[in-house]
Amino acid sequence: CKEISEVGGHISLIMKAADNKGGNVGSIIFDFPKRISKKLKSLISMVFYDCVLEEVGDEVNDNNISKKNLRGYIIILLKVLGLQQKLDKDSID
């Protein structure tokens, strides 16, 4: 899991699936507005454990997510985003 904060007002979360030899077998990118709510950041942080969404400038956090778990993480993240959007008036559009 690579999390990057961009200057253009968006936070990009890049999830890469690796095989057991460390080779990249696929990736998915989520892009969030910088005004994303703190509650939503916390929920996403819980989903990704060590991969915490925060503004980090040029720093990049690396955490491997196995190919087997990637689908589950994506499903959980999308469910969290859907629920949070209904609950939070300042959530993403």
Backbone as CSV, one residue per row, in Angstrom:
resi,resn,N_x,N_y,N_z,CA_x,CA_y,CA_z,C_x,C_y,C_z
1,CYS,0.851,-1.174,0.000,0.000,0.000,0.000,0.894,1.232,0.000
2,LYS,0.732,2.075,-0.982,1.497,3.315,-1.024,0.528,4.471,-0.901
3,GLU,0.781,5.346,0.030,-0.093,6.501,0.246,0.711,7.758,-0.021
4,ILE,0.196,8.589,-0.890,0.918,9.784,-1.301,0.001,10.993,-1.179
5,SER,0.498,12.048,-0.588,-0.252,13.301,-0.531,0.247,14.205,-1.639
6,GLU,-0.667,14.692,-2.465,-0.279,15.511,-3.606,-0.580,16.981,-3.348
7,VAL,0.174,17.849,-3.998,0.041,19.293,-3.810,-1.242,19.820,-4.443
8,GLY,-1.743,19.149,-5.453,-2.886,19.644,-6.207,-4.217,19.595,-5.497
9,GLY,-4.230,19.446,-4.183,-5.479,19.446,-3.440,-6.132,18.088,-3.324
10,HIS,-5.416,17.036,-3.700,-5.969,15.686,-3.619,-5.016,14.764,-2.870
11,ILE,-5.586,13.744,-2.245,-4.792,12.702,-1.600,-5.003,11.427,-2.404
12,SER,-3.927,10.833,-2.892,-4.026,9.600,-3.665,-3.552,8.421,-2.829
13,LEU,-4.345,7.356,-2.834,-3.972,6.117,-2.166,-3.751,5.080,-3.250
14,ILE,-2.533,4.570,-3.344,-2.208,3.577,-4.364,-2.030,2.229,-3.673
15,MET,-2.870,1.253,-4.031,-2.762,-0.094,-3.487,-2.159,-0.984,-4.553
16,LYS,-1.069,-1.679,-4.202,-0.430,-2.585,-5.146,-0.455,-3.996,-4.577
17,ALA,-0.863,-4.940,-5.394,-0.826,-6.343,-4.991,0.493,-6.937,-5.458
18,ALA,1.150,-7.693,-4.571,2.427,-8.316,-4.907,2.316,-9.822,-4.733
19,ASP,3.055,-10.566,-5.573,3.094,-12.013,-5.383,4.062,-12.317,-4.243
20,ASN,4.198,-13.622,-3.913,5.041,-13.972,-2.766,6.524,-13.717,-3.009
21,LYS,6.902,-13.356,-4.226,8.296,-13.021,-4.521,8.501,-11.505,-4.537
22,GLY,7.458,-10.751,-4.224,7.571,-9.301,-4.181,7.333,-8.626,-5.516
23,GLY,6.926,-9.394,-6.520,6.656,-8.810,-7.833,5.286,-8.170,-7.887
24,ASN,5.167,-7.052,-8.566,3.895,-6.337,-8.673,2.964,-7.067,-9.637
25,VAL,1.748,-7.376,-9.189,0.793,-8.079,-10.042,-0.443,-7.241,-10.337
26,GLY,-0.466,-6.017,-9.855,-1.601,-5.147,-10.140,-1.685,-4.019,-9.140
27,SER,-2.441,-2.997,-9.488,-2.592,-1.875,-8.566,-3.919,-1.177,-8.808
28,ILE,-4.348,-0.431,-7.811,-5.567,0.359,-7.930,-5.311,1.686,-7.221
29,ILE,-5.855,2.763,-7.765,-5.627,4.095,-7.208,-6.957,4.705,-6.783
30,PHE,-7.016,5.186,-5.540,-8.163,5.947,-5.047,-7.714,7.389,-4.891
31,ASP,-8.527,8.317,-5.314,-8.177,9.733,-5.231,-9.234,10.454,-4.402
32,PHE,-8.795,11.151,-3.360,-9.714,11.832,-2.461,-9.439,13.328,-2.444
33,PRO,-10.483,14.154,-2.318,-10.249,15.592,-2.135,-9.552,15.827,-0.794
34,LYS,-8.754,16.865,-0.711,-8.034,17.149,0.532,-8.997,17.494,1.658
35,ARG,-10.213,17.935,1.321,-11.174,18.316,2.358,-11.906,17.115,2.943
36,ILE,-11.440,15.921,2.649,-12.047,14.700,3.171,-12.094,14.777,4.709
37,SER,-13.167,14.297,5.291,-13.371,14.475,6.727,-12.381,13.659,7.553
38,LYS,-12.104,14.147,8.766,-11.188,13.441,9.664,-11.751,12.077,10.049
39,LYS,-13.072,11.998,10.201,-13.698,10.728,10.563,-13.472,9.696,9.460
40,LEU,-13.603,10.132,8.214,-13.398,9.223,7.090,-11.940,8.802,6.995
41,LYS,-11.007,9.728,7.244,-9.587,9.364,7.268,-9.342,8.279,8.310
42,SER,-9.972,8.415,9.473,-9.791,7.433,10.542,-10.324,6.069,10.135
43,LEU,-11.492,6.055,9.488,-12.071,4.787,9.050,-11.189,4.107,8.011
44,ILE,-10.687,4.891,7.055,-9.806,4.323,6.038,-8.524,3.823,6.688
45,SER,-8.019,4.556,7.668,-6.813,4.141,8.380,-7.024,2.792,9.053
46,MET,-8.211,2.589,9.643,-8.503,1.314,10.296,-8.540,0.183,9.276
47,VAL,-9.076,0.455,8.091,-9.144,-0.567,7.050,-7.741,-0.978,6.616
48,PHE,-6.862,-0.003,6.470,-5.525,-0.279,5.956,-4.469,-0.416,7.044
49,TYR,-4.878,-0.472,8.304,-3.983,-0.679,9.438,-2.815,0.294,9.431
50,ASP,-1.655,-0.098,8.909,-0.458,0.739,8.987,-0.428,1.833,7.940
51,CYS,-1.292,1.766,6.961,-1.265,2.753,5.882,-2.229,3.877,6.243
52,VAL,-1.718,4.890,6.913,-2.560,5.958,7.443,-2.640,7.111,6.453
53,LEU,-3.855,7.528,6.152,-4.051,8.655,5.245,-3.846,9.958,5.996
54,GLU,-2.824,10.650,5.666,-2.585,11.969,6.243,-1.708,12.747,5.276
55,GLU,-1.634,14.023,5.484,-0.802,14.836,4.613,0.653,14.647,5.020
56,VAL,1.445,14.069,4.136,2.824,13.725,4.480,3.837,14.396,3.563
57,GLY,3.398,15.352,2.760,4.335,16.026,1.857,4.890,15.066,0.825
58,ASP,6.199,14.952,0.755,6.826,14.088,-0.245,7.090,12.680,0.269
59,GLU,6.768,12.431,1.537,7.038,11.109,2.093,6.058,10.082,1.531
60,VAL,6.517,8.843,1.429,5.671,7.749,0.947,5.758,6.602,1.944
61,ASN,4.605,6.080,2.345,4.581,4.931,3.247,4.383,3.661,2.435
62,ASP,5.238,2.686,2.643,5.146,1.412,1.925,4.682,0.309,2.861
63,ASN,3.624,-0.358,2.514,3.172,-1.551,3.225,2.637,-2.515,2.181
64,ASN,3.087,-3.756,2.230,2.653,-4.734,1.234,1.273,-5.284,1.577
65,ILE,0.434,-5.375,0.582,-0.862,-6.037,0.698,-0.831,-7.203,-0.281
66,SER,-1.088,-8.413,0.203,-1.006,-9.580,-0.669,-2.142,-9.562,-1.686
67,LYS,-1.910,-10.234,-2.798,-2.918,-10.292,-3.868,-4.228,-10.865,-3.335
68,LYS,-4.114,-11.866,-2.451,-5.297,-12.517,-1.894,-6.149,-11.536,-1.087
69,ASN,-5.491,-10.628,-0.372,-6.217,-9.693,0.489,-6.665,-8.430,-0.227
70,LEU,-6.106,-8.158,-1.413,-6.382,-6.897,-2.097,-7.874,-6.721,-2.370
71,ARG,-8.532,-7.764,-2.862,-9.959,-7.683,-3.183,-10.778,-7.349,-1.941
72,GLY,-10.455,-7.989,-0.826,-11.168,-7.726,0.418,-10.995,-6.299,0.893
73,TYR,-9.771,-5.798,0.791,-9.510,-4.417,1.199,-10.309,-3.437,0.348
74,ILE,-10.356,-3.692,-0.955,-11.087,-2.800,-1.861,-12.575,-2.801,-1.519
75,ILE,-13.132,-3.998,-1.297,-14.557,-4.102,-0.970,-14.858,-3.377,0.339
76,ILE,-14.017,-3.590,1.352,-14.225,-2.921,2.642,-14.136,-1.412,2.481
77,LEU,-13.123,-0.954,1.737,-12.946,0.487,1.553,-14.152,1.103,0.857
78,LEU,-14.644,0.454,-0.188,-15.787,0.996,-0.920,-17.040,1.019,-0.047
79,LYS,-17.231,-0.021,0.789,-18.373,-0.036,1.709,-18.253,1.090,2.731
80,VAL,-17.046,1.278,3.262,-16.813,2.349,4.230,-17.101,3.702,3.599
81,LEU,-16.608,3.901,2.383,-16.834,5.169,1.692,-18.319,5.413,1.458
82,GLY,-19.044,4.364,1.064,-20.478,4.488,0.814,-21.254,4.838,2.069
83,LEU,-20.954,4.149,3.178,-21.634,4.424,4.440,-21.301,5.816,4.949
84,GLN,-20.035,6.170,4.869,-19.605,7.463,5.399,-20.200,8.614,4.603
85,GLN,-20.348,8.420,3.312,-20.900,9.477,2.467,-22.333,9.796,2.887
86,LYS,-23.078,8.770,3.317,-24.453,8.981,3.759,-24.499,9.685,5.119
87,LEU,-23.499,9.417,5.968,-23.518,9.930,7.337,-22.910,11.317,7.490
88,ASP,-21.913,11.613,6.672,-21.138,12.840,6.851,-21.515,13.885,5.822
89,LYS,-21.931,15.046,6.271,-22.291,16.084,5.308,-21.066,16.677,4.629
90,ASP,-19.859,16.485,5.219,-18.653,16.999,4.576,-17.844,15.887,3.920
91,SER,-18.514,14.755,3.634,-17.794,13.648,3.007,-17.598,13.913,1.521
92,ILE,-16.893,12.984,0.873,-16.600,13.166,-0.550,-17.881,13.125,-1.367
93,ASP,-17.853,13.733,-2.520,-19.029,13.781,-3.398,-19.174,12.491,-4.175
